[in-house]
Tab-separated table of C-alpha atoms in Angstrom:
chain	number	residue	atom	x	y	z
A	1	MET	CA	-73.326	-40.256	4.347
A	2	ARG	CA	-71.138	-40.155	7.164
A	3	ILE	CA	-67.549	-39.325	6.698
A	4	SER	CA	-64.679	-41.171	8.908
A	5	PRO	CA	-62.818	-38.675	11.428
A	6	ARG	CA	-59.552	-40.698	10.637
A	7	PRO	CA	-58.906	-39.580	7.105
A	8	LEU	CA	-60.356	-36.035	7.754
A	9	ALA	CA	-57.513	-36.030	10.253
A	10	VAL	CA	-54.991	-37.352	7.862
A	11	LEU	CA	-56.218	-34.684	5.391
A	12	LEU	CA	-55.747	-31.700	7.928
A	13	ALA	CA	-52.216	-33.301	8.671
A	14	LEU	CA	-51.109	-33.060	5.371
A	15	VAL	CA	-52.442	-29.539	4.816
A	16	GLY	CA	-51.024	-28.393	7.911
A	17	ALA	CA	-47.776	-29.893	6.616
A	18	VAL	CA	-47.778	-27.986	3.242
A	19	VAL	CA	-48.517	-24.651	4.896
A	20	ALA	CA	-45.468	-25.099	7.245
A	21	GLY	CA	-43.193	-25.918	4.694
A	22	CYS	CA	-44.295	-22.665	2.562
A	23	GLY	CA	-43.929	-20.782	5.750
A	24	SER	CA	-40.129	-21.971	6.385
A	25	ALA	CA	-39.397	-21.627	2.437
A	26	ASP	CA	-40.620	-17.785	2.846
A	27	LYS	CA	-38.440	-17.126	5.987
A	28	GLU	CA	-35.107	-18.635	5.291
A	29	PRO	CA	-32.247	-17.826	8.038
A	30	ALA	CA	-30.144	-15.049	7.616
A	31	ASP	CA	-26.183	-16.465	6.441
A	32	ASP	CA	-24.478	-15.411	9.349
A	33	THR	CA	-20.863	-16.385	7.822
A	34	ALA	CA	-21.422	-13.360	5.221
A	35	THR	CA	-18.846	-10.556	6.355
A	36	PRO	CA	-18.380	-7.026	4.725
A	37	MET	CA	-14.327	-7.619	5.079
A	38	GLY	CA	-12.964	-7.339	1.536
A	39	HIS	CA	-15.579	-4.854	0.331
A	40	THR	CA	-15.982	-1.008	0.093
A	41	TYR	CA	-19.354	0.312	0.929
A	42	ILE	CA	-20.899	3.922	0.411
A	43	SER	CA	-23.607	5.242	2.429
A	44	THR	CA	-26.966	5.764	0.747
A	45	GLU	CA	-29.038	6.888	3.495
A	46	VAL	CA	-28.633	8.455	7.168
A	47	VAL	CA	-31.500	8.127	9.524
A	48	GLY	CA	-31.643	10.135	12.798
A	49	GLY	CA	-28.883	12.660	11.901
A	50	GLU	CA	-26.710	13.972	8.600
A	51	ILE	CA	-23.283	13.642	8.095
A	52	PRO	CA	-21.711	17.091	8.279
A	53	GLY	CA	-21.120	18.423	4.707
A	54	GLY	CA	-23.370	16.000	3.060
A	55	GLY	CA	-20.817	13.161	2.754
A	56	PRO	CA	-21.018	10.537	2.191
A	57	MET	CA	-19.297	7.988	4.112
A	58	THR	CA	-17.170	5.462	2.521
A	59	LEU	CA	-15.861	2.195	4.467
A	60	THR	CA	-13.350	0.036	3.152
A	61	PHE	CA	-12.571	-3.710	5.142
A	62	THR	CA	-9.409	-5.144	4.283
A	63	ASP	CA	-7.328	-7.737	6.292
A	64	GLY	CA	-8.657	-7.036	9.543
A	65	ARG	CA	-8.725	-3.329	8.879
A	66	ILE	CA	-11.049	-0.553	8.152
A	67	SER	CA	-10.395	2.704	6.359
A	68	ALA	CA	-13.036	5.502	6.551
A	69	ASN	CA	-14.124	9.134	4.697
A	70	SER	CA	-16.938	11.068	5.171
A	71	GLY	CA	-16.051	14.045	3.087
A	72	CYS	CA	-12.947	15.203	4.916
A	73	ASN	CA	-10.186	13.440	6.168
A	74	SER	CA	-9.508	9.768	5.563
A	75	ALA	CA	-9.099	7.574	8.865
A	76	GLY	CA	-8.128	3.957	9.379
A	77	GLY	CA	-7.149	1.320	12.160
A	78	THR	CA	-7.985	-2.077	12.931
A	79	VAL	CA	-11.602	-3.413	13.025
A	80	ASP	CA	-13.503	-6.457	15.038
A	81	LEU	CA	-16.611	-7.524	13.286
A	82	SER	CA	-17.509	-10.338	16.065
A	83	ASN	CA	-21.142	-10.810	17.077
A	84	HIS	CA	-22.410	-8.393	14.821
A	85	VAL	CA	-20.766	-5.495	16.460
A	86	LEU	CA	-18.287	-3.387	14.426
A	87	HIS	CA	-15.369	-2.708	17.213
A	88	THR	CA	-12.341	-0.436	15.847
A	89	SER	CA	-9.352	0.710	17.428
A	90	PRO	CA	-8.729	4.507	17.874
A	91	LEU	CA	-8.654	5.379	14.288
A	92	ALA	CA	-5.645	7.290	13.025
A	93	SER	CA	-6.352	10.154	10.511
A	94	THR	CA	-5.106	12.590	7.865
A	95	LEU	CA	-4.682	16.045	9.054
A	96	MET	CA	-6.266	18.270	6.048
A	97	ALA	CA	-8.215	21.156	6.517
A	98	CYS	CA	-11.651	20.970	4.890
A	99	PRO	CA	-14.277	23.961	3.925
A	100	GLY	CA	-17.362	24.326	5.956
A	101	ASP	CA	-19.512	22.060	7.264
A	102	ARG	CA	-16.885	19.243	5.814
A	103	GLU	CA	-14.750	20.357	8.710
A	104	ARG	CA	-16.933	18.862	11.515
A	105	ALA	CA	-17.390	15.287	9.456
A	106	ASP	CA	-14.760	13.825	11.159
A	107	ALA	CA	-15.435	14.279	14.244
A	108	TRP	CA	-18.788	13.216	13.546
A	109	GLN	CA	-17.560	9.862	11.953
A	110	SER	CA	-15.056	9.362	14.603
A	111	ASP	CA	-18.108	9.493	17.364
A	112	PHE	CA	-20.228	7.088	15.120
A	113	LEU	CA	-17.479	4.064	14.440
A	114	GLU	CA	-15.869	4.090	17.527
A	115	SER	CA	-19.228	3.783	19.264
A	116	ASP	CA	-19.242	0.235	18.767
A	117	PRO	CA	-22.229	0.292	16.305
A	118	THR	CA	-24.016	-3.126	14.999
A	119	TRP	CA	-23.856	-4.251	12.101
A	120	ARG	CA	-26.089	-6.172	9.263
A	121	LEU	CA	-25.048	-7.780	5.706
A	122	ASP	CA	-27.893	-8.445	3.545
A	123	GLY	CA	-26.832	-9.425	0.057
A	124	ASP	CA	-24.865	-5.847	-1.031
A	125	ARG	CA	-26.270	-3.736	1.871
A	126	LEU	CA	-24.643	-3.080	5.049
A	127	THR	CA	-26.603	-1.584	7.357
A	128	LEU	CA	-24.888	0.039	10.854
A	129	THR	CA	-26.915	0.960	14.135
A	130	GLY	CA	-25.499	3.233	16.499
A	131	LYS	CA	-27.027	4.606	19.725
A	132	SER	CA	-29.214	7.051	17.897
A	133	VAL	CA	-28.181	7.047	14.061
A	134	THR	CA	-28.448	4.095	11.352
A	135	ILE	CA	-26.404	3.994	8.443
A	136	GLN	CA	-27.838	2.275	5.138
A	137	LEU	CA	-24.330	1.776	3.298
A	138	THR	CA	-24.065	-0.387	-0.559
A	139	ASP	CA	-21.162	-2.003	-2.125
A	140	LYS	CA	-19.696	0.251	-4.115
A	141	LYS	CA	-19.444	-1.874	-7.133
A	142	ILE	CA	-23.174	-1.334	-7.286
A	143	VAL	CA	-23.453	2.423	-6.782
A	144	SER	CA	-20.304	3.386	-8.558
A	145	PRO	CA	-19.338	0.893	-11.109
A	146	ASP	CA	-15.931	0.791	-12.665
A	147	LYS	CA	-15.001	4.035	-15.040
A	148	PRO	CA	-12.975	3.100	-18.026
A	149	LEU	CA	-9.459	4.172	-17.747
A	150	THR	CA	-9.432	5.749	-21.248
A	151	GLY	CA	-12.259	8.494	-22.352
A	152	THR	CA	-12.451	9.375	-18.436
A	153	ALA	CA	-11.454	12.744	-17.089
A	154	TRP	CA	-9.327	11.756	-13.985
A	155	VAL	CA	-8.719	14.589	-11.375
A	156	VAL	CA	-5.734	14.240	-8.836
A	157	THR	CA	-6.863	14.061	-5.220
A	158	THR	CA	-3.915	12.319	-3.381
A	159	MET	CA	-0.156	12.130	-4.444
A	160	LEU	CA	1.785	8.906	-3.527
A	161	THR	CA	5.445	9.148	-2.541
A	162	PRO	CA	7.715	6.131	-1.557
A	163	ASP	CA	6.975	7.490	2.071
A	164	ALA	CA	3.942	9.102	2.159
A	165	GLN	CA	0.239	9.750	0.899
A	166	ILE	CA	-0.101	13.645	0.412
A	167	ARG	CA	-3.203	15.735	0.385
A	168	SER	CA	-3.144	19.408	0.443
A	169	THR	CA	-5.182	22.557	-0.179
A	170	THR	CA	-2.790	23.515	-2.635
A	171	LEU	CA	-3.404	20.386	-4.416
A	172	ASP	CA	-7.175	20.582	-3.952
A	173	GLN	CA	-7.138	24.316	-5.476
A	174	VAL	CA	-5.312	23.755	-8.875
A	175	SER	CA	-6.816	19.994	-9.381
A	176	PRO	CA	-4.406	18.498	-11.775
A	177	ASN	CA	-6.130	16.014	-14.387
A	178	LEU	CA	-5.615	13.861	-17.010
A	179	THR	CA	-7.433	12.340	-19.683
A	180	ILE	CA	-6.346	9.111	-21.815
A	181	GLY	CA	-7.785	9.249	-25.550
A	182	ASP	CA	-8.831	5.992	-27.153
A	183	GLY	CA	-5.813	6.491	-29.275
A	184	GLY	CA	-3.471	6.349	-26.202
A	185	THR	CA	-2.903	10.705	-26.409
A	186	VAL	CA	-2.904	12.381	-23.098
A	187	SER	CA	-3.991	15.819	-22.140
A	188	GLY	CA	-4.678	17.580	-18.921
A	189	THR	CA	-2.560	19.728	-16.477
A	190	ALA	CA	0.007	19.084	-13.920
A	191	GLY	CA	-1.142	21.681	-11.660
A	192	CYS	CA	0.875	24.485	-13.240
A	193	ASN	CA	1.549	23.527	-16.995
A	194	ARG	CA	-0.633	21.503	-19.522
A	195	ILE	CA	0.189	18.433	-20.091
A	196	THR	CA	0.488	16.292	-23.651
A	197	GLY	CA	1.798	13.106	-24.765
A	198	THR	CA	1.406	9.525	-25.103
A	199	ALA	CA	0.250	6.500	-23.011
A	200	GLY	CA	0.555	2.878	-23.766
A	201	VAL	CA	-2.016	0.972	-22.293
A	202	GLY	CA	-1.886	-2.466	-21.690
A	203	PRO	CA	-1.503	-5.464	-21.566
A	204	GLY	CA	-2.877	-6.245	-18.078
A	205	ASP	CA	-2.643	-2.987	-15.644
A	206	ALA	CA	0.209	-1.539	-17.445
A	207	VAL	CA	0.454	2.035	-18.801
A	208	ASN	CA	3.772	3.574	-19.985
A	209	PHE	CA	3.462	7.541	-19.720
A	210	ALA	CA	5.626	9.833	-22.166
A	211	VAL	CA	4.625	13.432	-21.567
A	212	ALA	CA	5.733	17.020	-22.336
A	213	THR	CA	4.386	20.197	-20.438
A	214	THR	CA	4.604	23.605	-21.340
A	215	LYS	CA	7.128	26.014	-19.170
A	216	MET	CA	4.983	28.524	-17.542
A	217	MET	CA	6.316	29.263	-13.391
A	218	CYS	CA	3.939	29.041	-10.796
A	219	PRO	CA	3.974	29.902	-6.949
A	220	PRO	CA	6.443	27.521	-5.232
A	221	GLU	CA	4.198	25.184	-3.526
A	222	VAL	CA	1.986	24.926	-6.836
A	223	MET	CA	5.436	23.753	-8.814
A	224	GLU	CA	6.020	21.017	-5.943
A	225	VAL	CA	2.676	19.443	-6.557
A	226	GLU	CA	3.487	19.683	-10.380
A	227	GLN	CA	6.712	17.921	-9.711
A	228	ASN	CA	5.329	15.082	-7.740
A	229	VAL	CA	2.451	14.470	-10.580
A	230	LEU	CA	5.182	14.579	-13.324
A	231	ARG	CA	7.351	11.862	-11.307
A	232	ALA	CA	4.153	9.582	-11.335
A	233	LEU	CA	3.693	10.035	-15.252
A	234	ASP	CA	7.186	9.389	-15.847
A	235	GLY	CA	7.677	5.942	-17.949
A	236	ARG	CA	6.099	2.632	-16.626
A	237	THR	CA	3.091	2.721	-13.947
A	238	THR	CA	0.212	0.190	-12.595
A	239	ALA	CA	-3.041	1.667	-13.103
A	240	THR	CA	-5.932	0.094	-10.982
A	241	VAL	CA	-9.447	1.518	-11.451
A	242	ASP	CA	-11.804	0.820	-8.755
A	243	ALA	CA	-15.262	2.376	-9.313
A	244	ASP	CA	-14.364	6.181	-10.011
A	245	THR	CA	-11.100	5.897	-8.204
A	246	LEU	CA	-8.085	5.364	-10.629
A	247	THR	CA	-4.616	4.734	-8.746
A	248	LEU	CA	-1.493	4.967	-10.573
A	249	ARG	CA	1.768	3.831	-9.173
A	250	ASN	CA	4.942	4.239	-10.953
A	251	ASP	CA	8.244	1.885	-10.611
A	252	ASN	CA	10.264	4.844	-9.290
A	253	GLY	CA	8.007	4.886	-5.965
A	254	TYR	CA	5.994	7.821	-6.801
A	255	GLY	CA	1.994	7.799	-7.878
A	256	LEU	CA	-1.335	9.338	-7.882
A	257	ILE	CA	-4.879	8.671	-6.752
A	258	LEU	CA	-7.059	10.288	-9.185
A	259	HIS	CA	-11.256	10.399	-9.136
A	260	ALA	CA	-13.472	10.498	-12.306
A	261	ARG	CA	-14.478	14.266	-12.813
């Protein structure tokens, strides 16, 4: 039986079209409109080197600016993400001393970020590629979901005043902390003295504190920390939880940044 070459050619053309269609579906073009702006990312893997002190690197992109921390001081500046190159202005940094290898984390971070690394965003995963180091970061919401406000032990890492954010060795040493119980009870320490009291939670992000302390005296630098903590826990505050970070801002201009213990 003789087969006409025309139907065979048509059949081969149809098969080729199906194969081509499958291939194009498997390799959809990347979304070049995706941007890390408005998100915070935490490093999960570093290839080609290590962050001194172990990191991790945390990057926050907000309104054309970048803030960064790799285990020691926080730094920030403007950022341009054009053409998938991360270009920053010289980064301004806090000036806290850090122990051990963490002391070198700031210089490592600046060298990397100011070297114009390229960036690629795949869903919740951000890849930064420098001259010799590649950093894989994941959206903070995936790595560290929001902790509950109540029932979590929170440790103060930064004090907020009307004019500044304050971090210090004394603050790290005394580690003021608080826990809001399910019934609104407050317990913890202000740096020197124990805290007891109540917190009226809600509605929304409002928390009203009424706290008291024991009356022990400590060195002046510790009492200064305690005074700032108690100013922040005096009356109405706005509480915001972002992953493992709680920010309290009091109506009087004082506040605290706390991390889950």
